[in-house]
mmCIF file of C-alpha atoms in Angstrom:
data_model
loop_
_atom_site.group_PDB
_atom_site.id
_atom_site.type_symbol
_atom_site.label_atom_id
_atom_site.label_comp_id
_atom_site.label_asym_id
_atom_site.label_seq_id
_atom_site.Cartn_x
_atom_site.Cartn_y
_atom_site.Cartn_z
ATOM 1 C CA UNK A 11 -1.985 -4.071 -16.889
ATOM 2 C CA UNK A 12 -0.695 -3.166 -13.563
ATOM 3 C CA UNK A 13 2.861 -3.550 -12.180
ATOM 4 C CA UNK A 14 1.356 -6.009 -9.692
ATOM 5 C CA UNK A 15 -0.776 -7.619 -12.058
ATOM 6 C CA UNK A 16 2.987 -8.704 -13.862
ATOM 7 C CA UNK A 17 4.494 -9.941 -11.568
ATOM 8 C CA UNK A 18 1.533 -11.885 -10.882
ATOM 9 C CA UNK A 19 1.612 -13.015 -13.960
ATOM 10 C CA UNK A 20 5.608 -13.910 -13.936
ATOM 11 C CA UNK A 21 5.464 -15.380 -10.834
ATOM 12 C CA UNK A 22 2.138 -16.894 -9.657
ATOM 13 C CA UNK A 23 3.139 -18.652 -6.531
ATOM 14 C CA UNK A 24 5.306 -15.726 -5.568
ATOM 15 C CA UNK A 25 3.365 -12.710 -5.227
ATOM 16 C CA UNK A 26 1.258 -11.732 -2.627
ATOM 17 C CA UNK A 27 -2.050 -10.191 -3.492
ATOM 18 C CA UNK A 28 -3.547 -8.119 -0.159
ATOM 19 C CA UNK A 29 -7.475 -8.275 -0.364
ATOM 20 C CA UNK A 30 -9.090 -5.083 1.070
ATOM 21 C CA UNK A 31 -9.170 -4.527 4.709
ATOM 22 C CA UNK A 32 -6.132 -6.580 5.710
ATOM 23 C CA UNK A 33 -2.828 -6.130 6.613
ATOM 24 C CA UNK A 34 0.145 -8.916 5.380
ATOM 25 C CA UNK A 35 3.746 -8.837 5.636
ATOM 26 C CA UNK A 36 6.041 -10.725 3.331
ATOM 27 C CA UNK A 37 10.011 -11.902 3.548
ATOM 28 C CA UNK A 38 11.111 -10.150 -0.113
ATOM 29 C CA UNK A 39 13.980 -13.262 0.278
ATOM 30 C CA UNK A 40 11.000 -16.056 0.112
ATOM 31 C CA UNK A 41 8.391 -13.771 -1.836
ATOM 32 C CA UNK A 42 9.122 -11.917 -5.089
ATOM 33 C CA UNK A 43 6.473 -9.289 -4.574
ATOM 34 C CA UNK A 44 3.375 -8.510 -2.206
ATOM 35 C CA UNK A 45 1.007 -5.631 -3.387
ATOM 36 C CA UNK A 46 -2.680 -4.398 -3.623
ATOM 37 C CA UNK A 47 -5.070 -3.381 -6.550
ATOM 38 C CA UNK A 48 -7.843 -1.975 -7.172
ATOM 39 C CA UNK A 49 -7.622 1.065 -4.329
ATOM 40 C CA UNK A 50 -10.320 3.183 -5.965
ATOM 41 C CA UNK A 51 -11.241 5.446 -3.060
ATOM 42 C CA UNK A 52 -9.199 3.151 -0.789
ATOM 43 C CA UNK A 53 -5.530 4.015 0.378
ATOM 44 C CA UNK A 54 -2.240 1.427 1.104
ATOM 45 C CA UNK A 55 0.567 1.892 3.087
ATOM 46 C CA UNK A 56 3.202 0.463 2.067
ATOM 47 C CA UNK A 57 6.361 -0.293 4.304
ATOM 48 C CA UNK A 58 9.501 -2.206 2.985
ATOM 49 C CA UNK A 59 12.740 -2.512 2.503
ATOM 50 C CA UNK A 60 15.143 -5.084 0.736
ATOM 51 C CA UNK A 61 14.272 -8.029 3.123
ATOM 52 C CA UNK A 62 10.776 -7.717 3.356
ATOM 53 C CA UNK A 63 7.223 -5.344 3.177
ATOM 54 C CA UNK A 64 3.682 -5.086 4.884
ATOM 55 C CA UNK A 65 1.131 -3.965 2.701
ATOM 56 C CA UNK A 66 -2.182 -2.899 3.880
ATOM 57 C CA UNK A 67 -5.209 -2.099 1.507
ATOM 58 C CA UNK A 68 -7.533 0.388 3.503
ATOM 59 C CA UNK A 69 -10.952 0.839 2.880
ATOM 60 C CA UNK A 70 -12.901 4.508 3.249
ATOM 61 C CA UNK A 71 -15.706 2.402 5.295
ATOM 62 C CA UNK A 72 -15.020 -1.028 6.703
ATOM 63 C CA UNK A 73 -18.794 -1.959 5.126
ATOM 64 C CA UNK A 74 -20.931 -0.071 2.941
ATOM 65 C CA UNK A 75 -23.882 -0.394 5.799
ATOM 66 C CA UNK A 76 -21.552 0.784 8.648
ATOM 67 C CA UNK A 77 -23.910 3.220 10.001
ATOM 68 C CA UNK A 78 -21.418 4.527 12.746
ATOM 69 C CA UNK A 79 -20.034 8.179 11.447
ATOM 70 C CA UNK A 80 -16.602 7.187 13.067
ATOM 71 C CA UNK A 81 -16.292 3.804 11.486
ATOM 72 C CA UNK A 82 -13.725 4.737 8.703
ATOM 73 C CA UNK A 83 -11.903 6.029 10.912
ATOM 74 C CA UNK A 84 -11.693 3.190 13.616
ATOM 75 C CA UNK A 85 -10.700 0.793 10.996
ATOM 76 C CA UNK A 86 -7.509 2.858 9.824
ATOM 77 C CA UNK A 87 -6.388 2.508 13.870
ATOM 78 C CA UNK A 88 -7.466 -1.198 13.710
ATOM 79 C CA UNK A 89 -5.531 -1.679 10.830
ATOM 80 C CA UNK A 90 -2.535 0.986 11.595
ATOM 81 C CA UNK A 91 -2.343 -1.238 15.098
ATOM 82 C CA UNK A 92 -1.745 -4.567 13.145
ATOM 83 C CA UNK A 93 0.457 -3.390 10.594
ATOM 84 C CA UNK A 94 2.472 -1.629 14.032
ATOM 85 C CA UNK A 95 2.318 -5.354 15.370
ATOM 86 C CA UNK A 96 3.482 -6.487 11.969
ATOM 87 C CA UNK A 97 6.886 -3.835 12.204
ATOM 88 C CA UNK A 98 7.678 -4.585 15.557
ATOM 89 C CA UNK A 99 7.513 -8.465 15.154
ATOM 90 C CA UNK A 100 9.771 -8.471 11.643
ATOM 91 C CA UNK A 101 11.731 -4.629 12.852
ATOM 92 C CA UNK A 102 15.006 -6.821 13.241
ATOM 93 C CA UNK A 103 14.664 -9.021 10.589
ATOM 94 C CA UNK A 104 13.179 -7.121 7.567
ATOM 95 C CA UNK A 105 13.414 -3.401 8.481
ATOM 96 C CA UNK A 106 16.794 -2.744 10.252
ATOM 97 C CA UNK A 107 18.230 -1.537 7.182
ATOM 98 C CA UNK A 108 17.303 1.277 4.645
ATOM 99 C CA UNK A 109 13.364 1.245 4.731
ATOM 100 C CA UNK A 110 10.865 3.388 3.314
ATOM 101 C CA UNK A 111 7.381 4.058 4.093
ATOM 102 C CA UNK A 112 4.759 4.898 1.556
ATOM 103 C CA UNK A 113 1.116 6.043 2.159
ATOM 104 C CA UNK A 114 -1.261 6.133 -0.918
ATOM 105 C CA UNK A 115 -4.282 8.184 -1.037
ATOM 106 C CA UNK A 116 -7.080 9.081 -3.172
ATOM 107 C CA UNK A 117 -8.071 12.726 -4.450
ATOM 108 C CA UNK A 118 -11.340 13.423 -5.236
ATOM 109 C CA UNK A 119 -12.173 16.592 -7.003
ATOM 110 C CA UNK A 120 -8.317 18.243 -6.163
ATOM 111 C CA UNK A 121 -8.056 17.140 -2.457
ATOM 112 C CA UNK A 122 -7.395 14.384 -0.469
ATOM 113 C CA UNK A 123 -10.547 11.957 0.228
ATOM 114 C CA UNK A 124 -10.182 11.616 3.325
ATOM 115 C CA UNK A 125 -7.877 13.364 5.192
ATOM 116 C CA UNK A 126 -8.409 12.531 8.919
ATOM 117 C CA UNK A 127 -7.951 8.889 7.924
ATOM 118 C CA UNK A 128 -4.169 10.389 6.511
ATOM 119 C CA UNK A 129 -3.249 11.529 9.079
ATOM 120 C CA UNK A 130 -3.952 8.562 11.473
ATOM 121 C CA UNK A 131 -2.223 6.749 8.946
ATOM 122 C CA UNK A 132 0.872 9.488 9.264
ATOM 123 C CA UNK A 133 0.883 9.071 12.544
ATOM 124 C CA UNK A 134 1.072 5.470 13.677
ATOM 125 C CA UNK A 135 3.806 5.321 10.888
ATOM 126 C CA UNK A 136 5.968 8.327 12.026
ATOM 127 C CA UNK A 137 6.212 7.119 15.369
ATOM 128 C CA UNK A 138 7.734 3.851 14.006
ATOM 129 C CA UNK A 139 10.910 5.866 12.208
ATOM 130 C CA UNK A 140 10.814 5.426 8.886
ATOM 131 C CA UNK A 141 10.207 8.474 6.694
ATOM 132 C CA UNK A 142 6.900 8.828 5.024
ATOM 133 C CA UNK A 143 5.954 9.692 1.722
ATOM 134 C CA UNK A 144 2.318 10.135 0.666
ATOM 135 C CA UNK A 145 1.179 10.169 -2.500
ATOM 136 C CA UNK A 146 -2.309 10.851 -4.172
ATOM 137 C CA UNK A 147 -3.799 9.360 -6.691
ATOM 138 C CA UNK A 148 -7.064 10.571 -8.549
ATOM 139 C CA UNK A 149 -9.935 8.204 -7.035
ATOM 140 C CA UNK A 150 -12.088 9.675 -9.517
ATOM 141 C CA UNK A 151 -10.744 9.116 -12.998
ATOM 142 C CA UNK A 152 -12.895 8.906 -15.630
ATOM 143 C CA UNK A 153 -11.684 5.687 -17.494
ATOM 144 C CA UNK A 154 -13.517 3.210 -20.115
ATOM 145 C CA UNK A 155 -10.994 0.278 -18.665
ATOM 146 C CA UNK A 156 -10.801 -0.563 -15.331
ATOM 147 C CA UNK A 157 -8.694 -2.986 -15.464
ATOM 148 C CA UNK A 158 -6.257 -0.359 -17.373
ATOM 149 C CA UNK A 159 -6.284 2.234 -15.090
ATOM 150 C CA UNK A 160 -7.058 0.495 -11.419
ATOM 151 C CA UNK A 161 -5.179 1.632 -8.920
ATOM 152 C CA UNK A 162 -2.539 -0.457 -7.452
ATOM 153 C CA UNK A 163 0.662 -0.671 -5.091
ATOM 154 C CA UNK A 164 3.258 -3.286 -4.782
ATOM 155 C CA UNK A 165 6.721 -3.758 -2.956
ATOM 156 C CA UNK A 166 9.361 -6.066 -4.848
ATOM 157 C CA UNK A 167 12.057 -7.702 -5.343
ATOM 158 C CA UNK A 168 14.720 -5.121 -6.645
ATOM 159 C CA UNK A 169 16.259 -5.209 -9.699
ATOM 160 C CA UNK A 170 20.077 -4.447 -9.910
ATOM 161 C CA UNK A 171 21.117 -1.070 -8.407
ATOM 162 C CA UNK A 172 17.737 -0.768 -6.399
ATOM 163 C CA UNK A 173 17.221 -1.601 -2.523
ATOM 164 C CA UNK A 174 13.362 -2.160 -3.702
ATOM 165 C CA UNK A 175 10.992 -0.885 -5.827
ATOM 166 C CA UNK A 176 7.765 0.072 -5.227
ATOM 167 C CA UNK A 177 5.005 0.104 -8.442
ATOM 168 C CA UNK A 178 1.779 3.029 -8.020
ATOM 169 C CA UNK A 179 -0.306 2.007 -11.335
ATOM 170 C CA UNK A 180 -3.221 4.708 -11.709
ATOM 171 C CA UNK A 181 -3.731 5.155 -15.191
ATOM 172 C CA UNK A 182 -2.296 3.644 -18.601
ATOM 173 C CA UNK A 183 1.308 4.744 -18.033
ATOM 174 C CA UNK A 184 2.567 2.555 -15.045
ATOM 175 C CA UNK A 185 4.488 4.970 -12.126
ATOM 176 C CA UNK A 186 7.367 3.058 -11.098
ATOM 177 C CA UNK A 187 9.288 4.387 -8.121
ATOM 178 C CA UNK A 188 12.168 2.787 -7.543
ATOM 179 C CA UNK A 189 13.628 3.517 -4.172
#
C-alpha cells in the first residue's frame, strides 16, 4: 500500500487524490495530504512547502486516440501554465517560505520516457524559483501486484522536525523523502 493510499486511509476527508490530467493545489493547514497514484508512464510535479502543495498528475498523451504527434507535449504546457497560475495565485500564502519542487518521471528500458516533456516541465518550474529535483521511476516494472507497486506521489503534513514530506511509492518498499 502506498504512502498516499495511508493517509487516505487515516484521513478520508483530508486527503486530496489528483485524477490524471489535472492540476490541484491544497492549504497543508486545512488538508492533511494531496497526492497522485498510479503514474505508470505518467509523471507529477510536485510543488510544496509547509503551508500548502500543487500536485499535477501528467499523462504521456492527453487521450489514447490523440492523433496529433505534438499532443503530449501541448498538454505538459497546458498543464505547466495552470499549475504556474496555481503558484502565482497561493506564492504569498503557501510558498514564501522554504519550498521544494519535485518532478517525477518514468524510465523505460534505462532512460527517461519522455524527455522533451521533462524538460518543459523543468522549465516552467525553474523560472518560478524553487529548486528542482527530478526523479525517475521505472515505468516498466514487472510486478504481479499493482496495487503493491503503483506508482505514486504525495505532499503532507510534516511530522515533527520536517518542513514536509513528500512520499514516491514505486515498488514494495515505500521511498519516503522527507524534506
Amino acid at each position: 500500500m502506498s504512502q498516499l493510499a495511508r493517509w487516505v486511509r487515516a484521513h478520508p476527508a483530508n486527503v486530496v487524490v489528483v485524477p490524471m490530467n489535472v492540476v490541484r493545489v491544497v492549504s497543508l493547514h486545512e488538508m492533511f495530504a494531496i497526492g497522485t497514484e498510479g503514474l505508470g508512464a505518467c509523471s507529477a510535479i510536485v510543488i510544496a512547502s509547509s503551508h500548502g502543495a500543487i500536485v499535477a498528475h501528467i499523462p504521456p498523451r492527453p487521450t489514447a486516440s490523440a492523433s496529433d504527434p505534438y499532443a503530449g507535449d501541448n498538454n505538459v504546457r497546458r498543464l505547466m501554465a495552470e499549475a504556474t497560475t496555481l503558484y502565482m495565485r497561493y506564492r504569498d500564502e503557501y510558498f514564501a517560505s522554504h519550498t521544494d519542487t519535485v518532478i517525477v518521471c518514468a524510465l523505460y528500458q534505462g532512460a527517461i520516457a519522455l524527455p522533451d516533456q521533462v524538460q518543459i516541465m523543468h522549465s516552467a518550474l525553474r523560472r518560478l524559483g524553487p529548486s528542482v529535483w527530478t526523479y525517475n521511476v521505472p515505468g516498466n516494472i514487472p510486478i504481479r501486484d499493482k496495487e503493491l507497486c503503483s506508482p505514486s506521489v504525495a505532499a503532507g503534513s510534516p511530522p515533527l522536525g520536517f518542513s514536509m514530506m513528500v512520499a514516491l511509492g514505486y515498488t514494495p518498499d515505500q521511498q519516503l523523502l522527507q524534506m
